[in-house]
Amino acid sequence: MRTLVPARLDRLPWSRFHTRLVVALGVAWVLDGMEITIASAIGSVLQERQTLSLSAVQVGFTATVYLIGQVAGALVFGRLSDRFGRRKLFILTLGLYLAANGVTAFSPNLLFLLVFRFFAGAGIGGEYAAIHSAIDELIPSRYRGRVDLAVSGTYWLGAIIGTASTYILLNPHILPVDLGWRLGLLVGPVLGVLIWTLRRHLPESPRWLLMHGRQEEAEQAAKSVEDAVAESGNRLPPVDESQAIELRPHGAPSYGEILRVVFKEYPKRMILGLTMMISQSFLYNAIFFTYVLVLNTFYGVSPSDASKYMLVFAVGNLAGPFILGPLFDTIGRKPMISSTYIVSGALLALTGWLFKEGVLNATTQTMLWSVIFFIASAAASAGYLTVSELFPLEIRALAIALFFSVAQAFGALGPTVFGALIGDQSHPDPTRLFYGYLFAAALMIAAGVVAMLFAVNAERRSLEDIAPSLSMRDAKATVPAAG
């Protein structure tokens, strides 16, 4: 088949439709930000006798189980997203998250908590694969970088909401200790229910429909997007006929094909994606899940007061992708990716040393970390952008899931390791924790160096130009030879 659908989508101006798309799908990151913030904030509370009496290592392990759930969910639902479509999966995964997290709030013991934290993580992990695929395939190419970074950055909007809620919910003067943390776990499901109806009105990805031989549906879906843009008062630019592509629908590839494409055809992109995702995952999971424990152990900050410090930290993280994001579309992917990883890693190493030397307090450490993660947040968001745009459409969701899963499997060790480095609250040792910070910083700098070598200049280019789909390759392979 010959089609102009990708060109029609890429030439569109920004409209209310695109804003609705980003809001409806980007809520996955908001929910995850809330989950991790609340889980981090209630860590100290769960150690109290009135709650579940967990140890520091057990608190870290609950975070690890949540991350393992994300890995499982990403792999299972990523594959299903490539096979059955983006729309079906981002509705299903949101439902799984809502149900599992709602039940988690009623945990009577550690085992019950772990089981349902796993399934809540699986729902969020599945969201990532389906959502990044849908956004990249529906957003015009010239906006793709900044939009992907902004969507990933809304994780910190969730962190801010979670922090604000825990400031009230974990205040023992307002709510009983064993009630506040349970109510905190219900904040995410409430937000998820509110966004449910918005998702139901989103179209399936026209690009995905094409690759599965459903050309008429793809044309209709593309027209619905164009009509929505026109209804917003925007003029539709003419379509460049030279951008037409020819396809022979390939459908969902086998696992063997996926491995061949990722490891044999794109080895440099595979190395780039792995180093970026692993480094940012370890950095964030290790530090953010244990941040309240650090404030409590080394600076004597109570769980309720820690919310104020977390709020400042979250604001810095939220601002980074929104302010730096447009530069990934203008200055370009390679210089921005490499510089954000290297600079944030170097600053983390310096701040870790100041922490070890005992020259920081809770306020100065929070301010320094806000600066570091202003940059690191853009770097981490760029990791998701990179792995979602550098591989063929037929394997896009599973490719995102594979990189995400490997990164989270590595990063899932972070909370447990850092919980052990923090150790007993009666004998805190900043030197051990400094070595953990130093290791995380080295990973970030290494990823920045790899980006200098292997990053792709993908800014303002169509997805089909960056990585031709398997359906486009099949079409070329079936063209008869001349003569």
CSV table of C-alpha atoms in Angstrom, one decimal:
chain,number,residue,atom,x,y,z
A,1,MET,CA,0.0,0.0,0.0
A,2,ARG,CA,1.0,3.6,-0.6
A,3,THR,CA,0.1,6.1,2.1
A,4,LEU,CA,0.6,9.7,3.2
A,5,VAL,CA,-0.7,9.1,6.8
A,6,PRO,CA,2.6,9.7,8.6
A,7,ALA,CA,3.2,12.9,6.6
A,8,ARG,CA,-0.3,14.1,7.3
A,9,LEU,CA,0.2,13.7,11.0
A,10,ASP,CA,3.7,15.3,11.1
A,11,ARG,CA,2.7,18.4,9.2
A,12,LEU,CA,-0.1,19.4,11.6
A,13,PRO,CA,0.2,22.5,13.9
A,14,TRP,CA,-0.2,22.2,17.6
A,15,SER,CA,-3.9,22.1,18.7
A,16,ARG,CA,-6.2,21.4,21.5
A,17,PHE,CA,-6.3,17.8,20.4
A,18,HIS,CA,-2.6,17.4,21.0
A,19,THR,CA,-3.0,19.0,24.4
A,20,ARG,CA,-5.8,16.6,25.3
A,21,LEU,CA,-3.7,13.7,24.1
A,22,VAL,CA,-0.8,14.7,26.3
A,23,VAL,CA,-3.0,15.3,29.4
A,24,ALA,CA,-4.9,12.0,29.0
A,25,LEU,CA,-1.8,9.8,28.4
A,26,GLY,CA,0.7,11.8,30.5
A,27,VAL,CA,-1.2,11.0,33.6
A,28,ALA,CA,0.7,7.7,33.8
A,29,TRP,CA,3.8,9.7,34.8
A,30,VAL,CA,1.8,11.8,37.2
A,31,LEU,CA,0.5,8.6,38.9
A,32,ASP,CA,4.0,7.0,39.1
A,33,GLY,CA,5.4,10.2,40.6
A,34,MET,CA,2.7,10.2,43.2
A,35,GLU,CA,3.3,6.5,43.9
A,36,ILE,CA,7.0,6.8,44.4
A,37,THR,CA,6.7,10.1,46.4
A,38,ILE,CA,4.1,8.6,48.7
A,39,ALA,CA,6.0,5.4,49.1
A,40,SER,CA,9.2,7.3,49.9
A,41,ALA,CA,7.3,9.6,52.4
A,42,ILE,CA,5.6,6.7,54.2
A,43,GLY,CA,8.8,4.7,54.5
A,44,SER,CA,9.6,6.1,58.0
A,45,VAL,CA,6.0,5.9,59.1
A,46,LEU,CA,5.9,2.1,58.2
A,47,GLN,CA,8.7,1.6,60.6
A,48,GLU,CA,6.6,2.7,63.6
A,49,ARG,CA,4.9,0.2,65.9
A,50,GLN,CA,1.5,1.7,65.3
A,51,THR,CA,1.8,0.7,61.6
A,52,LEU,CA,3.6,-2.3,60.1
A,53,SER,CA,6.9,-2.1,62.1
A,54,LEU,CA,9.1,-2.5,59.1
A,55,SER,CA,12.9,-2.3,59.1
A,56,ALA,CA,14.8,0.1,56.8
A,57,VAL,CA,15.7,-2.8,54.6
A,58,GLN,CA,12.1,-3.9,54.4
A,59,VAL,CA,11.0,-0.4,53.5
A,60,GLY,CA,13.5,-0.4,50.7
A,61,PHE,CA,12.3,-3.9,49.6
A,62,THR,CA,8.7,-2.7,49.2
A,63,ALA,CA,10.0,-0.2,46.7
A,64,THR,CA,12.1,-2.9,45.0
A,65,VAL,CA,9.0,-5.1,44.6
A,66,TYR,CA,7.1,-2.2,43.1
A,67,LEU,CA,9.9,-1.7,40.5
A,68,ILE,CA,10.0,-5.5,39.8
A,69,GLY,CA,6.2,-5.2,39.1
A,70,GLN,CA,6.9,-2.4,36.6
A,71,VAL,CA,9.4,-4.7,34.8
A,72,ALA,CA,6.9,-7.5,34.5
A,73,GLY,CA,4.2,-5.2,33.4
A,74,ALA,CA,6.3,-3.5,30.8
A,75,LEU,CA,7.4,-6.8,29.2
A,76,VAL,CA,3.9,-8.3,29.1
A,77,PHE,CA,1.9,-5.3,28.2
A,78,GLY,CA,4.6,-3.9,25.8
A,79,ARG,CA,4.3,-7.0,23.7
A,80,LEU,CA,0.5,-6.9,23.8
A,81,SER,CA,0.6,-3.2,22.8
A,82,ASP,CA,2.5,-4.0,19.6
A,83,ARG,CA,0.2,-6.9,18.8
A,84,PHE,CA,-3.3,-5.5,19.8
A,85,GLY,CA,-2.8,-1.8,19.6
A,86,ARG,CA,-1.9,1.2,21.8
A,87,ARG,CA,-5.4,2.2,22.7
A,88,LYS,CA,-6.6,-1.1,24.2
A,89,LEU,CA,-3.5,-1.4,26.3
A,90,PHE,CA,-3.4,2.1,27.8
A,91,ILE,CA,-7.0,1.6,29.0
A,92,LEU,CA,-6.3,-1.9,30.4
A,93,THR,CA,-3.1,-0.9,32.2
A,94,LEU,CA,-4.7,2.1,33.9
A,95,GLY,CA,-7.5,-0.2,35.1
A,96,LEU,CA,-5.0,-2.7,36.6
A,97,TYR,CA,-3.2,0.1,38.5
A,98,LEU,CA,-6.4,1.6,39.9
A,99,ALA,CA,-7.6,-1.8,41.2
A,100,ALA,CA,-4.3,-2.9,42.7
A,101,ASN,CA,-3.4,0.3,44.3
A,102,GLY,CA,-6.8,0.7,45.9
A,103,VAL,CA,-6.4,-2.7,47.5
A,104,THR,CA,-2.9,-1.9,48.7
A,105,ALA,CA,-4.3,0.8,51.0
A,106,PHE,CA,-5.9,-1.9,53.2
A,107,SER,CA,-2.6,-3.9,53.7
A,108,PRO,CA,-2.6,-5.6,57.2
A,109,ASN,CA,1.0,-6.9,56.9
A,110,LEU,CA,4.2,-6.8,54.8
A,111,LEU,CA,3.3,-9.8,52.6
A,112,PHE,CA,-0.1,-8.3,51.6
A,113,LEU,CA,1.6,-4.9,50.9
A,114,LEU,CA,4.2,-6.5,48.7
A,115,VAL,CA,1.8,-8.5,46.6
A,116,PHE,CA,-0.4,-5.6,45.6
A,117,ARG,CA,2.5,-3.2,45.2
A,118,PHE,CA,3.8,-5.6,42.6
A,119,PHE,CA,0.5,-5.5,40.6
A,120,ALA,CA,0.3,-1.7,41.0
A,121,GLY,CA,3.8,-1.5,39.5
A,122,ALA,CA,2.8,-3.8,36.7
A,123,GLY,CA,0.0,-1.5,35.7
A,124,ILE,CA,2.3,1.5,35.6
A,125,GLY,CA,5.1,-0.4,33.8
A,126,GLY,CA,2.6,-1.4,31.1
A,127,GLU,CA,1.5,2.2,30.8
A,128,TYR,CA,4.9,3.4,29.8
A,129,ALA,CA,5.3,1.1,26.8
A,130,ALA,CA,1.8,1.8,25.3
A,131,ILE,CA,1.8,5.5,26.1
A,132,HIS,CA,5.2,6.5,24.8
A,133,SER,CA,4.4,4.6,21.6
A,134,ALA,CA,1.1,6.4,21.1
A,135,ILE,CA,2.4,9.8,21.9
A,136,ASP,CA,5.4,9.5,19.5
A,137,GLU,CA,3.2,8.2,16.7
A,138,LEU,CA,0.6,11.0,17.0
A,139,ILE,CA,2.6,14.1,17.9
A,140,PRO,CA,4.1,16.1,14.9
A,141,SER,CA,7.8,15.4,14.5
A,142,ARG,CA,9.0,19.0,15.2
A,143,TYR,CA,7.4,18.8,18.7
A,144,ARG,CA,8.3,15.2,19.6
A,145,GLY,CA,11.4,16.0,21.7
A,146,ARG,CA,9.9,18.6,23.9
A,147,VAL,CA,6.6,16.8,24.3
A,148,ASP,CA,8.3,13.5,25.3
A,149,LEU,CA,10.4,15.3,27.9
A,150,ALA,CA,7.5,17.3,29.2
A,151,VAL,CA,5.3,14.2,29.5
A,152,SER,CA,8.1,12.4,31.4
A,153,GLY,CA,8.6,15.5,33.5
A,154,THR,CA,5.0,15.4,34.7
A,155,TYR,CA,6.2,12.6,36.9
A,156,TRP,CA,7.3,15.4,39.2
A,157,LEU,CA,3.9,17.1,39.0
A,158,GLY,CA,2.8,13.8,40.6
A,159,ALA,CA,5.6,14.1,43.1
A,160,ILE,CA,4.4,17.6,44.1
A,161,ILE,CA,0.8,16.4,44.5
A,162,GLY,CA,2.0,13.4,46.5
A,163,THR,CA,4.2,15.6,48.6
A,164,ALA,CA,1.4,18.1,49.3
A,165,SER,CA,-0.9,15.3,50.3
A,166,THR,CA,1.5,13.6,52.6
A,167,TYR,CA,2.2,16.9,54.3
A,168,ILE,CA,-1.4,16.6,55.6
A,169,LEU,CA,-1.9,12.8,55.6
A,170,LEU,CA,1.3,12.0,57.6
A,171,ASN,CA,0.8,14.8,60.1
A,172,PRO,CA,-0.1,12.9,63.4
A,173,HIS,CA,-1.8,16.0,64.7
A,174,ILE,CA,-4.3,15.8,61.9
A,175,LEU,CA,-4.8,12.0,61.3
A,176,PRO,CA,-3.9,8.9,63.2
A,177,VAL,CA,-0.5,7.4,62.2
A,178,ASP,CA,-2.0,4.1,60.9
A,179,LEU,CA,-4.7,5.9,58.8
A,180,GLY,CA,-2.8,8.7,57.0
A,181,TRP,CA,-0.5,6.4,55.0
A,182,ARG,CA,-3.4,4.3,53.8
A,183,LEU,CA,-5.3,7.3,52.6
A,184,GLY,CA,-2.2,8.4,50.8
A,185,LEU,CA,-2.2,5.3,48.7
A,186,LEU,CA,-5.8,6.1,47.5
A,187,VAL,CA,-4.8,9.5,46.1
A,188,GLY,CA,-3.5,8.0,42.8
A,189,PRO,CA,-6.6,5.9,42.1
A,190,VAL,CA,-8.9,8.9,42.6
A,191,LEU,CA,-6.9,10.9,40.0
A,192,GLY,CA,-6.8,7.9,37.6
A,193,VAL,CA,-10.6,7.5,37.7
A,194,LEU,CA,-11.0,11.2,36.8
A,195,ILE,CA,-8.8,10.8,33.7
A,196,TRP,CA,-10.5,7.5,32.5
A,197,THR,CA,-13.2,9.1,30.4
A,198,LEU,CA,-10.7,11.3,28.6
A,199,ARG,CA,-8.7,8.3,27.3
A,200,ARG,CA,-11.8,6.6,26.0
A,201,HIS,CA,-12.2,9.4,23.3
A,202,LEU,CA,-8.6,9.1,22.0
A,203,PRO,CA,-8.0,7.4,18.6
A,204,GLU,CA,-5.9,4.4,17.9
A,205,SER,CA,-2.4,5.2,16.4
A,206,PRO,CA,-2.9,5.5,12.6
A,207,ARG,CA,0.7,4.4,12.2
A,208,TRP,CA,0.0,1.2,14.1
A,209,LEU,CA,-3.1,0.5,12.1
A,210,LEU,CA,-1.1,0.8,8.8
A,211,MET,CA,1.5,-1.7,9.9
A,212,HIS,CA,-1.3,-4.2,10.6
A,213,GLY,CA,-2.9,-3.8,7.2
A,214,ARG,CA,-5.9,-1.7,8.4
A,215,GLN,CA,-5.4,1.1,5.9
A,216,GLU,CA,-9.0,2.3,5.8
A,217,GLU,CA,-9.1,2.6,9.6
A,218,ALA,CA,-5.8,4.4,9.6
A,219,GLU,CA,-7.1,6.9,7.1
A,220,GLN,CA,-10.2,7.5,9.2
A,221,ALA,CA,-8.1,7.9,12.4
A,222,ALA,CA,-5.8,10.4,10.7
A,223,LYS,CA,-8.8,12.3,9.3
A,224,SER,CA,-10.3,12.4,12.8
A,225,VAL,CA,-7.1,14.0,14.1
A,226,GLU,CA,-7.0,16.5,11.2
A,227,ASP,CA,-10.7,17.4,11.8
A,228,ALA,CA,-9.9,18.0,15.5
A,229,VAL,CA,-7.0,20.2,14.6
A,230,ALA,CA,-9.2,22.2,12.2
A,231,GLU,CA,-12.0,22.6,14.8
A,232,SER,CA,-9.4,24.3,17.0
A,233,GLY,CA,-9.2,27.1,14.5
A,234,ASN,CA,-5.9,26.0,12.9
A,235,ARG,CA,-5.3,26.0,9.2
A,236,LEU,CA,-4.1,22.6,7.8
A,237,PRO,CA,-0.9,22.9,5.8
A,238,PRO,CA,-0.7,21.2,2.5
A,239,VAL,CA,0.5,17.6,2.4
A,240,ASP,CA,3.9,17.0,0.8
A,241,GLU,CA,3.2,14.2,-1.8
A,242,SER,CA,6.9,13.4,-1.9
A,243,GLN,CA,6.6,12.1,1.7
A,244,ALA,CA,4.4,9.2,0.8
A,245,ILE,CA,5.7,5.8,1.9
A,246,GLU,CA,5.0,2.3,0.6
A,247,LEU,CA,4.2,-0.5,3.0
A,248,ARG,CA,3.6,-4.3,2.9
A,249,PRO,CA,2.0,-4.8,6.4
A,250,HIS,CA,4.2,-6.8,8.6
A,251,GLY,CA,2.2,-7.2,11.7
A,252,ALA,CA,3.7,-8.1,15.1
A,253,PRO,CA,7.2,-9.6,14.6
A,254,SER,CA,8.5,-12.7,16.4
A,255,TYR,CA,10.8,-12.5,19.3
A,256,GLY,CA,13.6,-13.7,17.0
A,257,GLU,CA,13.0,-10.8,14.7
A,258,ILE,CA,12.9,-8.3,17.6
A,259,LEU,CA,16.3,-9.5,18.9
A,260,ARG,CA,17.8,-9.4,15.4
A,261,VAL,CA,16.7,-5.8,14.8
A,262,VAL,CA,17.8,-4.5,18.2
A,263,PHE,CA,21.1,-6.4,18.6
A,264,LYS,CA,22.2,-6.9,15.0
A,265,GLU,CA,20.9,-4.0,13.0
A,266,TYR,CA,21.1,-1.3,15.6
A,267,PRO,CA,23.9,-2.3,18.1
A,268,LYS,CA,25.0,1.3,18.7
A,269,ARG,CA,21.4,2.4,19.5
A,270,MET,CA,21.1,-0.6,21.8
A,271,ILE,CA,24.2,0.4,23.7
A,272,LEU,CA,23.1,4.0,23.9
A,273,GLY,CA,19.6,3.1,25.1
A,274,LEU,CA,20.9,0.7,27.8
A,275,THR,CA,23.5,3.1,29.2
A,276,MET,CA,21.0,6.0,29.4
A,277,MET,CA,18.2,4.0,30.9
A,278,ILE,CA,20.3,2.0,33.4
A,279,SER,CA,22.1,5.1,34.7
A,280,GLN,CA,19.0,7.3,35.2
A,281,SER,CA,17.0,4.4,36.7
A,282,PHE,CA,19.7,3.6,39.3
A,283,LEU,CA,20.1,7.3,40.1
A,284,TYR,CA,16.5,8.0,40.7
A,285,ASN,CA,15.4,4.8,42.3
A,286,ALA,CA,18.3,4.7,44.7
A,287,ILE,CA,18.1,8.3,45.8
A,288,PHE,CA,14.4,9.2,45.6
A,289,PHE,CA,13.0,6.1,47.4
A,290,THR,CA,15.4,6.7,50.3
A,291,TYR,CA,15.4,10.5,50.5
A,292,VAL,CA,13.1,10.8,53.5
A,293,LEU,CA,15.2,8.2,55.3
A,294,VAL,CA,18.3,10.3,54.6
A,295,LEU,CA,16.6,13.4,55.9
A,296,ASN,CA,15.4,11.6,59.0
A,297,THR,CA,18.6,9.6,59.7
A,298,PHE,CA,21.3,12.3,59.1
A,299,TYR,CA,19.4,15.5,59.8
A,300,GLY,CA,16.6,14.5,62.2
A,301,VAL,CA,13.8,15.7,60.0
A,302,SER,CA,10.4,14.1,60.9
A,303,PRO,CA,8.3,12.4,58.2
A,304,SER,CA,5.7,15.2,58.2
A,305,ASP,CA,8.4,17.9,58.0
A,306,ALA,CA,10.2,16.0,55.2
A,307,SER,CA,7.4,16.8,52.9
A,308,LYS,CA,8.5,20.5,52.7
A,309,TYR,CA,12.0,19.4,51.5
A,310,MET,CA,10.5,17.0,49.1
A,311,LEU,CA,8.4,19.7,47.6
A,312,VAL,CA,11.4,21.9,46.8
A,313,PHE,CA,13.2,18.9,45.3
A,314,ALA,CA,10.2,18.0,43.1
A,315,VAL,CA,9.8,21.5,41.8
A,316,GLY,CA,13.4,21.5,40.5
A,317,ASN,CA,12.8,18.2,38.8
A,318,LEU,CA,9.5,19.4,37.2
A,319,ALA,CA,11.1,22.5,35.8
A,320,GLY,CA,14.0,20.8,34.1
A,321,PRO,CA,12.2,19.0,31.2
A,322,PHE,CA,9.9,21.9,30.6
A,323,ILE,CA,12.6,24.5,30.4
A,324,LEU,CA,15.3,22.4,28.8
A,325,GLY,CA,13.0,20.3,26.6
A,326,PRO,CA,12.7,22.7,23.6
A,327,LEU,CA,16.5,22.7,23.3
A,328,PHE,CA,16.3,19.0,22.4
A,329,ASP,CA,14.4,20.0,19.2
A,330,THR,CA,16.5,23.1,18.4
A,331,ILE,CA,20.1,22.6,19.6
A,332,GLY,CA,19.6,18.8,19.0
A,333,ARG,CA,19.6,15.4,20.7
A,334,LYS,CA,23.3,14.6,20.8
A,335,PRO,CA,24.6,17.8,22.5
A,336,MET,CA,21.7,18.0,24.9
A,337,ILE,CA,21.7,14.4,25.9
A,338,SER,CA,25.5,14.2,26.5
A,339,SER,CA,25.7,17.5,28.4
A,340,THR,CA,22.8,16.8,30.7
A,341,TYR,CA,24.1,13.4,31.7
A,342,ILE,CA,27.7,14.5,32.3
A,343,VAL,CA,26.9,17.8,34.1
A,344,SER,CA,24.3,16.2,36.5
A,345,GLY,CA,26.7,13.3,37.2
A,346,ALA,CA,29.6,15.6,38.0
A,347,LEU,CA,27.4,17.8,40.3
A,348,LEU,CA,26.1,14.7,42.1
A,349,ALA,CA,29.7,13.6,42.9
A,350,LEU,CA,30.6,17.0,44.3
A,351,THR,CA,27.4,17.2,46.4
A,352,GLY,CA,28.0,13.7,47.7
A,353,TRP,CA,31.5,14.7,48.8
A,354,LEU,CA,30.1,17.7,50.6
A,355,PHE,CA,27.6,15.4,52.3
A,356,LYS,CA,30.4,13.1,53.5
A,357,GLU,CA,32.4,16.0,54.9
A,358,GLY,CA,29.4,17.1,57.0
A,359,VAL,CA,29.2,20.6,55.6
A,360,LEU,CA,25.6,20.4,54.5
A,361,ASN,CA,22.3,20.5,56.4
A,362,ALA,CA,18.8,19.5,55.3
A,363,THR,CA,18.2,22.8,53.6
A,364,THR,CA,21.5,23.2,51.7
A,365,GLN,CA,21.4,19.5,50.6
A,366,THR,CA,17.9,19.9,49.3
A,367,MET,CA,18.8,23.1,47.4
A,368,LEU,CA,21.9,21.4,45.8
A,369,TRP,CA,19.9,18.4,44.8
A,370,SER,CA,17.2,20.5,43.3
A,371,VAL,CA,19.9,22.1,41.0
A,372,ILE,CA,21.4,18.7,40.2
A,373,PHE,CA,18.0,17.1,39.4
A,374,PHE,CA,16.8,20.1,37.4
A,375,ILE,CA,19.4,18.8,34.9
A,376,ALA,CA,19.2,15.1,35.7
A,377,SER,CA,15.4,15.1,35.2
A,378,ALA,CA,15.8,16.3,31.6
A,379,ALA,CA,18.5,13.7,31.1
A,380,ALA,CA,16.3,10.9,32.5
A,381,SER,CA,13.3,12.0,30.3
A,382,ALA,CA,15.6,12.0,27.3
A,383,GLY,CA,16.3,8.3,27.9
A,384,TYR,CA,12.7,7.5,27.3
A,385,LEU,CA,12.6,9.7,24.3
A,386,THR,CA,15.6,8.0,22.8
A,387,VAL,CA,14.5,4.4,23.2
A,388,SER,CA,11.0,5.2,21.9
A,389,GLU,CA,12.0,6.9,18.6
A,390,LEU,CA,15.1,4.9,17.5
A,391,PHE,CA,13.5,1.6,16.6
A,392,PRO,CA,10.9,0.4,14.0
A,393,LEU,CA,7.3,0.9,14.7
A,394,GLU,CA,6.4,-2.8,14.9
A,395,ILE,CA,8.6,-3.3,17.9
A,396,ARG,CA,8.4,0.2,19.4
A,397,ALA,CA,6.4,-0.7,22.5
A,398,LEU,CA,8.3,-3.8,23.3
A,399,ALA,CA,11.6,-2.0,22.6
A,400,ILE,CA,10.6,0.6,25.2
A,401,ALA,CA,9.6,-2.2,27.5
A,402,LEU,CA,12.8,-4.1,27.1
A,403,PHE,CA,15.1,-1.1,27.8
A,404,PHE,CA,12.8,0.0,30.6
A,405,SER,CA,12.8,-3.5,32.1
A,406,VAL,CA,16.6,-3.9,32.0
A,407,ALA,CA,17.0,-0.5,33.5
A,408,GLN,CA,14.5,-1.1,36.3
A,409,ALA,CA,15.9,-4.5,37.0
A,410,PHE,CA,19.2,-2.8,37.6
A,411,GLY,CA,17.6,0.2,39.3
A,412,ALA,CA,15.5,-2.0,41.5
A,413,LEU,CA,18.6,-2.8,43.5
A,414,GLY,CA,19.1,0.8,44.3
A,415,PRO,CA,16.5,1.3,47.2
A,416,THR,CA,17.6,-1.9,48.9
A,417,VAL,CA,21.3,-1.2,48.5
A,418,PHE,CA,20.9,2.4,49.7
A,419,GLY,CA,18.7,1.3,52.5
A,420,ALA,CA,21.5,-0.9,53.7
A,421,LEU,CA,24.1,1.9,53.2
A,422,ILE,CA,22.0,4.2,55.4
A,423,GLY,CA,21.8,1.4,58.0
A,424,ASP,CA,20.8,1.7,61.6
A,425,GLN,CA,19.4,5.1,62.5
A,426,SER,CA,21.3,5.0,65.8
A,427,HIS,CA,24.7,4.7,64.0
A,428,PRO,CA,24.5,6.7,60.7
A,429,ASP,CA,27.7,6.6,58.5
A,430,PRO,CA,27.7,9.2,55.7
A,431,THR,CA,30.9,7.7,54.2
A,432,ARG,CA,29.1,4.5,53.1
A,433,LEU,CA,26.3,6.5,51.5
A,434,PHE,CA,28.8,8.7,49.7
A,435,TYR,CA,30.2,5.7,47.9
A,436,GLY,CA,26.7,5.0,46.7
A,437,TYR,CA,26.3,8.5,45.4
A,438,LEU,CA,29.7,8.3,43.7
A,439,PHE,CA,28.7,5.1,41.9
A,440,ALA,CA,25.5,6.7,40.6
A,441,ALA,CA,27.4,9.8,39.4
A,442,ALA,CA,29.9,7.6,37.5
A,443,LEU,CA,27.0,5.8,35.7
A,444,MET,CA,25.5,9.2,34.6
A,445,ILE,CA,28.9,10.5,33.3
A,446,ALA,CA,29.5,7.2,31.4
A,447,ALA,CA,26.1,7.5,29.8
A,448,GLY,CA,26.9,11.0,28.7
A,449,VAL,CA,30.1,9.9,27.1
A,450,VAL,CA,28.3,7.1,25.2
A,451,ALA,CA,25.8,9.7,24.0
A,452,MET,CA,28.6,11.8,22.6
A,453,LEU,CA,29.6,8.8,20.5
A,454,PHE,CA,26.3,7.1,19.5
A,455,ALA,CA,23.4,9.5,19.9
A,456,VAL,CA,21.3,10.0,16.8
A,457,ASN,CA,20.4,13.4,15.4
A,458,ALA,CA,16.6,12.7,15.5
A,459,GLU,CA,15.4,16.2,16.0
A,460,ARG,CA,12.5,17.3,13.7
A,461,ARG,CA,12.7,14.1,11.7
A,462,SER,CA,9.8,11.7,11.0
A,463,LEU,CA,9.8,8.3,12.8
A,464,GLU,CA,9.9,6.6,9.4
A,465,ASP,CA,13.1,8.5,8.5
A,466,ILE,CA,14.9,7.7,11.8
A,467,ALA,CA,14.0,4.0,11.7
A,468,PRO,CA,12.1,2.6,8.7
A,469,SER,CA,9.4,0.2,9.8
A,470,LEU,CA,9.6,-3.5,9.0
A,471,SER,CA,6.5,-3.0,6.7
A,472,MET,CA,8.5,-0.4,4.7
A,473,ARG,CA,11.4,-2.8,4.3
A,474,ASP,CA,9.0,-5.6,3.3
A,475,ALA,CA,7.6,-3.3,0.6
A,476,LYS,CA,11.0,-2.6,-0.9
A,477,ALA,CA,11.9,-6.3,-0.8
A,478,THR,CA,8.9,-7.3,-2.9
A,479,VAL,CA,9.5,-4.7,-5.6
A,480,PRO,CA,10.3,-6.6,-8.9
A,481,ALA,CA,13.7,-6.0,-10.4
A,482,ALA,CA,13.7,-3.8,-13.6
A,483,GLY,CA,13.8,-5.5,-16.9
